[in-house]
Amino acid sequence: MGLVADTEAGAHTARLRALAVLRVRSTALAVALLPAAAAVVLLAGTVMGRIPDGSVGDAARPAVVVAALAALAVAGVVAAVVARARPALSPTVPIPEETAPDLYRLVRDLADRMDVQAPSAIALTPDCDSWLEDRTHPAHRAAAPGAGRPGPLPRRRTAAAPVLVIGSPFLWWMRVAELRALLAPVVAGTGPAAHPDIAAARRFVRGLDAAVAVAAGRPLLSFVGWTARLLLRSCREHAAEMERGVAAAASERAQTVDYGLRVVAQEQVGLAYAGWDRLLNRVALPAWRMGRWPSRLDAGVVSALTELSRRDRLAEGFASRLGERPACDLLEEPGVIDEAASLLAARLFHGGPPEPGPDWSPVSWSQYPEEVVDRKWRVEAARLHRVLEDVLDDVTVPGTAPALPPVQDGTAPPVPPAPPVPPTVDRVLDRLTGPAGPGVGERLGHRLSAELAREAGAGPETPPATCEPGLDGLAPLFPLQPPRSGRELLTDHVTAMICCAAVDTAGATPGLDWLDGPALLVGGTRRADLARTVLSLIEDGDGEPLRAWLGEVGVRPEKPVRLG
């Protein structure tokens, strides 16, 4: 009885707040119709002889009629924009039922157990979150191609049922029972969502939000945008409380389904988010910057989280669950779905073309060290060598200026071209530890920032742009990292030069660390201590720790480095 009472309390609160939102809509409509009502009263009074000629009402009638017509026209424009504006949709990978019958069966079973309406379809998002999304707007149905639309759930299907969006990392990291427990409160949300008042309130709020986006940057629709923002402010608190009530009602309804497992599933959500974030920032981002996109990100998150559970005492023991059936087994072709989600993640978090091409090709994890890590090091080493030459042209190091023969007959002698300077680690060390080392390091950082900005086709102070929801642009919707400082860039490039030298002269190999990204392997073991010695060089101008490290590993710093 207590559970039923709590569920009803949450649903009752949501309905009351939905009515409050609808009252805002009704009030706006009443204000728009007020001039028309006044005009009708004046016209009716004149026709019935209640308003004599020459009276104040007779004199005001033309102005009131004009004001009424103007108000109706403006209200009609606002209503049309709000009704026709397309609400934003989350970019997702659709999952038709024929590609995941077991997953649809699991969701349908959840809905039956909680006596709620089943979602109309299932889609995946490359993020650690799950939610219900209403896609019943006519603009969405008209824009969705038949082949790419998610398949409907055959039972309890109605046009108003929302789409269930599931975070793709959950399918690969969580076990089937954990996924069921995690999705129970989400699926339970279809119950309150089916209530007419809540559905109408949500449509109204989404329409206002879409109208604000449509009016942005369009002077002719400035009044529409102002009106929509005013109405949004008026119903914001009611809408927030309505959603809290819906969430409370859904959560209480789901208490009867796998409650004990839900605690474990919530722990896995936090762990999945930590591993997913590190995988994107440390592993995927270097590949994206090279024009390659890892095609199995979701499979990679399992390796990253397994490694995290091995290193982190707090996550210890989570890897023991891997013997149970993974939720990705609910998909018929998990590799195909993982590749689609990985491409969408690259577009969302980094930007890029919607389809693979010569400059935007997939890379498997087995190819990652050779195709991404080694290539990244070679490109950065070449950039450092090129920029170092430019900086040395601007900085005169004491004792390095060449002596020129005396001028004869008033004519300066021709300066012979300087022989090409080989790219070596010794040269970098000498410049960063010499008398002009601090100045050279600072200039190198600035030049590297400018060089990277030039290669990206944007100025160094150009802020990152964002795409429209349709993902037609090449800039990321959710950039992962802010612009790096010159010191950070210099550290990365010096590290790359040393790694290239280690590969060329000491038999080292490029590798992949699931949590830290590109790694240098010496004798099959990762040498993470290189970072400390490079920081001593960059921050303190002290090259002795790095020289000692080079000698220990067997790197020949005087040998030229093969550049990419």
mmCIF file with all atom_site columns, N, CA and C in Angstrom, residues 414-453:
data_model
loop_
_atom_site.group_PDB
_atom_site.id
_atom_site.type_symbol
_atom_site.label_atom_id
_atom_site.label_alt_id
_atom_site.label_comp_id
_atom_site.label_asym_id
_atom_site.label_entity_id
_atom_site.label_seq_id
_atom_site.pdbx_PDB_ins_code
_atom_site.Cartn_x
_atom_site.Cartn_y
_atom_site.Cartn_z
_atom_site.occupancy
_atom_site.B_iso_or_equiv
_atom_site.pdbx_formal_charge
_atom_site.auth_seq_id
_atom_site.auth_comp_id
_atom_site.auth_asym_id
_atom_site.auth_atom_id
_atom_site.pdbx_PDB_model_num
ATOM 1   N N  . PRO A 1 414 ? 78.073 36.708 -50.640 1.00 0.00 ? 414 PRO A N  1
ATOM 2   C CA . PRO A 1 414 ? 76.910 35.820 -50.578 1.00 0.00 ? 414 PRO A CA 1
ATOM 3   C C  . PRO A 1 414 ? 77.039 34.861 -49.396 1.00 0.00 ? 414 PRO A C  1
ATOM 4   N N  . VAL A 1 415 ? 75.906 34.648 -48.749 1.00 0.00 ? 415 VAL A N  1
ATOM 5   C CA . VAL A 1 415 ? 75.873 33.735 -47.608 1.00 0.00 ? 415 VAL A CA 1
ATOM 6   C C  . VAL A 1 415 ? 75.547 32.341 -48.118 1.00 0.00 ? 415 VAL A C  1
ATOM 7   N N  . PRO A 1 416 ? 76.442 31.387 -47.919 1.00 0.00 ? 416 PRO A N  1
ATOM 8   C CA . PRO A 1 416 ? 76.156 30.027 -48.419 1.00 0.00 ? 416 PRO A CA 1
ATOM 9   C C  . PRO A 1 416 ? 74.984 29.428 -47.665 1.00 0.00 ? 416 PRO A C  1
ATOM 10  N N  . PRO A 1 417 ? 74.162 28.642 -48.356 1.00 0.00 ? 417 PRO A N  1
ATOM 11  C CA . PRO A 1 417 ? 73.023 28.012 -47.672 1.00 0.00 ? 417 PRO A CA 1
ATOM 12  C C  . PRO A 1 417 ? 73.512 27.054 -46.595 1.00 0.00 ? 417 PRO A C  1
ATOM 13  N N  . ALA A 1 418 ? 72.843 27.102 -45.466 1.00 0.00 ? 418 ALA A N  1
ATOM 14  C CA . ALA A 1 418 ? 73.218 26.227 -44.355 1.00 0.00 ? 418 ALA A CA 1
ATOM 15  C C  . ALA A 1 418 ? 72.808 24.802 -44.661 1.00 0.00 ? 418 ALA A C  1
ATOM 16  N N  . PRO A 1 419 ? 73.651 23.864 -44.319 1.00 0.00 ? 419 PRO A N  1
ATOM 17  C CA . PRO A 1 419 ? 73.270 22.456 -44.547 1.00 0.00 ? 419 PRO A CA 1
ATOM 18  C C  . PRO A 1 419 ? 72.094 22.092 -43.650 1.00 0.00 ? 419 PRO A C  1
ATOM 19  N N  . PRO A 1 420 ? 71.259 21.165 -44.095 1.00 0.00 ? 420 PRO A N  1
ATOM 20  C CA . PRO A 1 420 ? 70.111 20.777 -43.261 1.00 0.00 ? 420 PRO A CA 1
ATOM 21  C C  . PRO A 1 420 ? 70.569 20.194 -41.936 1.00 0.00 ? 420 PRO A C  1
ATOM 22  N N  . VAL A 1 421 ? 69.895 20.613 -40.886 1.00 0.00 ? 421 VAL A N  1
ATOM 23  C CA . VAL A 1 421 ? 70.238 20.151 -39.547 1.00 0.00 ? 421 VAL A CA 1
ATOM 24  C C  . VAL A 1 421 ? 69.468 18.871 -39.267 1.00 0.00 ? 421 VAL A C  1
ATOM 25  N N  . PRO A 1 422 ? 70.139 17.800 -38.891 1.00 0.00 ? 422 PRO A N  1
ATOM 26  C CA . PRO A 1 422 ? 69.414 16.546 -38.633 1.00 0.00 ? 422 PRO A CA 1
ATOM 27  C C  . PRO A 1 422 ? 68.573 16.649 -37.364 1.00 0.00 ? 422 PRO A C  1
ATOM 28  N N  . PRO A 1 423 ? 67.405 16.051 -37.370 1.00 0.00 ? 423 PRO A N  1
ATOM 29  C CA . PRO A 1 423 ? 66.561 16.069 -36.170 1.00 0.00 ? 423 PRO A CA 1
ATOM 30  C C  . PRO A 1 423 ? 67.073 15.043 -35.145 1.00 0.00 ? 423 PRO A C  1
ATOM 31  N N  . THR A 1 424 ? 67.607 15.525 -34.054 1.00 0.00 ? 424 THR A N  1
ATOM 32  C CA . THR A 1 424 ? 68.114 14.638 -33.016 1.00 0.00 ? 424 THR A CA 1
ATOM 33  C C  . THR A 1 424 ? 67.600 15.078 -31.653 1.00 0.00 ? 424 THR A C  1
ATOM 34  N N  . VAL A 1 425 ? 67.604 14.134 -30.717 1.00 0.00 ? 425 VAL A N  1
ATOM 35  C CA . VAL A 1 425 ? 67.222 14.453 -29.346 1.00 0.00 ? 425 VAL A CA 1
ATOM 36  C C  . VAL A 1 425 ? 68.274 15.335 -28.705 1.00 0.00 ? 425 VAL A C  1
ATOM 37  N N  . ASP A 1 426 ? 69.536 15.121 -29.052 1.00 0.00 ? 426 ASP A N  1
ATOM 38  C CA . ASP A 1 426 ? 70.609 15.956 -28.503 1.00 0.00 ? 426 ASP A CA 1
ATOM 39  C C  . ASP A 1 426 ? 70.380 17.427 -28.798 1.00 0.00 ? 426 ASP A C  1
ATOM 40  N N  . ARG A 1 427 ? 69.956 17.704 -30.022 1.00 0.00 ? 427 ARG A N  1
ATOM 41  C CA . ARG A 1 427 ? 69.747 19.100 -30.417 1.00 0.00 ? 427 ARG A CA 1
ATOM 42  C C  . ARG A 1 427 ? 68.625 19.730 -29.587 1.00 0.00 ? 427 ARG A C  1
ATOM 43  N N  . VAL A 1 428 ? 67.541 18.997 -29.374 1.00 0.00 ? 428 VAL A N  1
ATOM 44  C CA . VAL A 1 428 ? 66.452 19.520 -28.555 1.00 0.00 ? 428 VAL A CA 1
ATOM 45  C C  . VAL A 1 428 ? 66.925 19.769 -27.134 1.00 0.00 ? 428 VAL A C  1
ATOM 46  N N  . LEU A 1 429 ? 67.678 18.825 -26.589 1.00 0.00 ? 429 LEU A N  1
ATOM 47  C CA . LEU A 1 429 ? 68.188 18.991 -25.228 1.00 0.00 ? 429 LEU A CA 1
ATOM 48  C C  . LEU A 1 429 ? 69.104 20.195 -25.124 1.00 0.00 ? 429 LEU A C  1
ATOM 49  N N  . ASP A 1 430 ? 69.992 20.356 -26.094 1.00 0.00 ? 430 ASP A N  1
ATOM 50  C CA . ASP A 1 430 ? 70.924 21.483 -26.051 1.00 0.00 ? 430 ASP A CA 1
ATOM 51  C C  . ASP A 1 430 ? 70.190 22.814 -26.076 1.00 0.00 ? 430 ASP A C  1
ATOM 52  N N  . ARG A 1 431 ? 69.152 22.919 -26.906 1.00 0.00 ? 431 ARG A N  1
ATOM 53  C CA . ARG A 1 431 ? 68.444 24.199 -27.030 1.00 0.00 ? 431 ARG A CA 1
ATOM 54  C C  . ARG A 1 431 ? 67.619 24.510 -25.785 1.00 0.00 ? 431 ARG A C  1
ATOM 55  N N  . LEU A 1 432 ? 67.060 23.485 -25.153 1.00 0.00 ? 432 LEU A N  1
ATOM 56  C CA . LEU A 1 432 ? 66.188 23.732 -23.997 1.00 0.00 ? 432 LEU A CA 1
ATOM 57  C C  . LEU A 1 432 ? 66.950 23.834 -22.686 1.00 0.00 ? 432 LEU A C  1
ATOM 58  N N  . THR A 1 433 ? 68.213 23.443 -22.693 1.00 0.00 ? 433 THR A N  1
ATOM 59  C CA . THR A 1 433 ? 69.010 23.557 -21.466 1.00 0.00 ? 433 THR A CA 1
ATOM 60  C C  . THR A 1 433 ? 70.116 24.584 -21.590 1.00 0.00 ? 433 THR A C  1
ATOM 61  N N  . GLY A 1 434 ? 70.283 25.203 -22.756 1.00 0.00 ? 434 GLY A N  1
ATOM 62  C CA . GLY A 1 434 ? 71.332 26.182 -22.955 1.00 0.00 ? 434 GLY A CA 1
ATOM 63  C C  . GLY A 1 434 ? 71.017 27.521 -22.324 1.00 0.00 ? 434 GLY A C  1
ATOM 64  N N  . PRO A 1 435 ? 71.863 28.531 -22.566 1.00 0.00 ? 435 PRO A N  1
ATOM 65  C CA . PRO A 1 435 ? 71.659 29.860 -21.965 1.00 0.00 ? 435 PRO A CA 1
ATOM 66  C C  . PRO A 1 435 ? 70.319 30.494 -22.343 1.00 0.00 ? 435 PRO A C  1
ATOM 67  N N  . ALA A 1 436 ? 69.874 30.250 -23.573 1.00 0.00 ? 436 ALA A N  1
ATOM 68  C CA . ALA A 1 436 ? 68.598 30.820 -24.022 1.00 0.00 ? 436 ALA A CA 1
ATOM 69  C C  . ALA A 1 436 ? 67.459 29.817 -23.894 1.00 0.00 ? 436 ALA A C  1
ATOM 70  N N  . GLY A 1 437 ? 67.658 28.742 -23.100 1.00 0.00 ? 437 GLY A N  1
ATOM 71  C CA . GLY A 1 437 ? 66.657 27.684 -22.993 1.00 0.00 ? 437 GLY A CA 1
ATOM 72  C C  . GLY A 1 437 ? 65.272 28.149 -22.618 1.00 0.00 ? 437 GLY A C  1
ATOM 73  N N  . PRO A 1 438 ? 65.117 28.983 -21.537 1.00 0.00 ? 438 PRO A N  1
ATOM 74  C CA . PRO A 1 438 ? 63.766 29.427 -21.170 1.00 0.00 ? 438 PRO A CA 1
ATOM 75  C C  . PRO A 1 438 ? 63.066 30.190 -22.285 1.00 0.00 ? 438 PRO A C  1
ATOM 76  N N  . GLY A 1 439 ? 63.825 31.085 -22.950 1.00 0.00 ? 439 GLY A N  1
ATOM 77  C CA . GLY A 1 439 ? 63.213 31.833 -24.047 1.00 0.00 ? 439 GLY A CA 1
ATOM 78  C C  . GLY A 1 439 ? 62.853 30.946 -25.219 1.00 0.00 ? 439 GLY A C  1
ATOM 79  N N  . VAL A 1 440 ? 63.734 29.983 -25.529 1.00 0.00 ? 440 VAL A N  1
ATOM 80  C CA . VAL A 1 440 ? 63.445 29.054 -26.624 1.00 0.00 ? 440 VAL A CA 1
ATOM 81  C C  . VAL A 1 440 ? 62.205 28.222 -26.308 1.00 0.00 ? 440 VAL A C  1
ATOM 82  N N  . GLY A 1 441 ? 62.104 27.729 -25.061 1.00 0.00 ? 441 GLY A N  1
ATOM 83  C CA . GLY A 1 441 ? 60.946 26.920 -24.684 1.00 0.00 ? 441 GLY A CA 1
ATOM 84  C C  . GLY A 1 441 ? 59.642 27.692 -24.792 1.00 0.00 ? 441 GLY A C  1
ATOM 85  N N  . GLU A 1 442 ? 59.664 28.953 -24.336 1.00 0.00 ? 442 GLU A N  1
ATOM 86  C CA . GLU A 1 442 ? 58.441 29.755 -24.407 1.00 0.00 ? 442 GLU A CA 1
ATOM 87  C C  . GLU A 1 442 ? 58.040 30.022 -25.846 1.00 0.00 ? 442 GLU A C  1
ATOM 88  N N  . ARG A 1 443 ? 59.035 30.354 -26.665 1.00 0.00 ? 443 ARG A N  1
ATOM 89  C CA . ARG A 1 443 ? 58.716 30.608 -28.073 1.00 0.00 ? 443 ARG A CA 1
ATOM 90  C C  . ARG A 1 443 ? 58.265 29.334 -28.788 1.00 0.00 ? 443 ARG A C  1
ATOM 91  N N  . LEU A 1 444 ? 58.867 28.216 -28.418 1.00 0.00 ? 444 LEU A N  1
ATOM 92  C CA . LEU A 1 444 ? 58.443 26.959 -29.020 1.00 0.00 ? 444 LEU A CA 1
ATOM 93  C C  . LEU A 1 444 ? 56.974 26.674 -28.712 1.00 0.00 ? 444 LEU A C  1
ATOM 94  N N  . GLY A 1 445 ? 56.567 26.902 -27.469 1.00 0.00 ? 445 GLY A N  1
ATOM 95  C CA . GLY A 1 445 ? 55.171 26.675 -27.107 1.00 0.00 ? 445 GLY A CA 1
ATOM 96  C C  . GLY A 1 445 ? 54.232 27.537 -27.915 1.00 0.00 ? 445 GLY A C  1
ATOM 97  N N  . HIS A 1 446 ? 54.575 28.844 -28.069 1.00 0.00 ? 446 HIS A N  1
ATOM 98  C CA . HIS A 1 446 ? 53.720 29.743 -28.853 1.00 0.00 ? 446 HIS A CA 1
ATOM 99  C C  . HIS A 1 446 ? 53.676 29.312 -30.317 1.00 0.00 ? 446 HIS A C  1
ATOM 100 N N  . ARG A 1 447 ? 54.828 28.952 -30.865 1.00 0.00 ? 447 ARG A N  1
ATOM 101 C CA . ARG A 1 447 ? 54.861 28.558 -32.277 1.00 0.00 ? 447 ARG A CA 1
ATOM 102 C C  . ARG A 1 447 ? 54.088 27.261 -32.512 1.00 0.00 ? 447 ARG A C  1
ATOM 103 N N  . LEU A 1 448 ? 54.192 26.324 -31.579 1.00 0.00 ? 448 LEU A N  1
ATOM 104 C CA . LEU A 1 448 ? 53.443 25.079 -31.739 1.00 0.00 ? 448 LEU A CA 1
ATOM 105 C C  . LEU A 1 448 ? 51.936 25.336 -31.694 1.00 0.00 ? 448 LEU A C  1
ATOM 106 N N  . SER A 1 449 ? 51.499 26.229 -30.795 1.00 0.00 ? 449 SER A N  1
ATOM 107 C CA . SER A 1 449 ? 50.072 26.573 -30.742 1.00 0.00 ? 449 SER A CA 1
ATOM 108 C C  . SER A 1 449 ? 49.613 27.184 -32.059 1.00 0.00 ? 449 SER A C  1
ATOM 109 N N  . ALA A 1 450 ? 50.417 28.118 -32.591 1.00 0.00 ? 450 ALA A N  1
ATOM 110 C CA . ALA A 1 450 ? 50.054 28.757 -33.853 1.00 0.00 ? 450 ALA A CA 1
ATOM 111 C C  . ALA A 1 450 ? 50.079 27.767 -35.006 1.00 0.00 ? 450 ALA A C  1
ATOM 112 N N  . GLU A 1 451 ? 51.050 26.855 -34.984 1.00 0.00 ? 451 GLU A N  1
ATOM 113 C CA . GLU A 1 451 ? 51.152 25.864 -36.060 1.00 0.00 ? 451 GLU A CA 1
ATOM 114 C C  . GLU A 1 451 ? 49.955 24.924 -36.064 1.00 0.00 ? 451 GLU A C  1
ATOM 115 N N  . LEU A 1 452 ? 49.553 24.462 -34.892 1.00 0.00 ? 452 LEU A N  1
ATOM 116 C CA . LEU A 1 452 ? 48.396 23.575 -34.811 1.00 0.00 ? 452 LEU A CA 1
ATOM 117 C C  . LEU A 1 452 ? 47.124 24.298 -35.231 1.00 0.00 ? 452 LEU A C  1
ATOM 118 N N  . ALA A 1 453 ? 46.988 25.573 -34.827 1.00 0.00 ? 453 ALA A N  1
ATOM 119 C CA . ALA A 1 453 ? 45.814 26.335 -35.233 1.00 0.00 ? 453 ALA A CA 1
ATOM 120 C C  . ALA A 1 453 ? 45.797 26.530 -36.747 1.00 0.00 ? 453 ALA A C  1
#
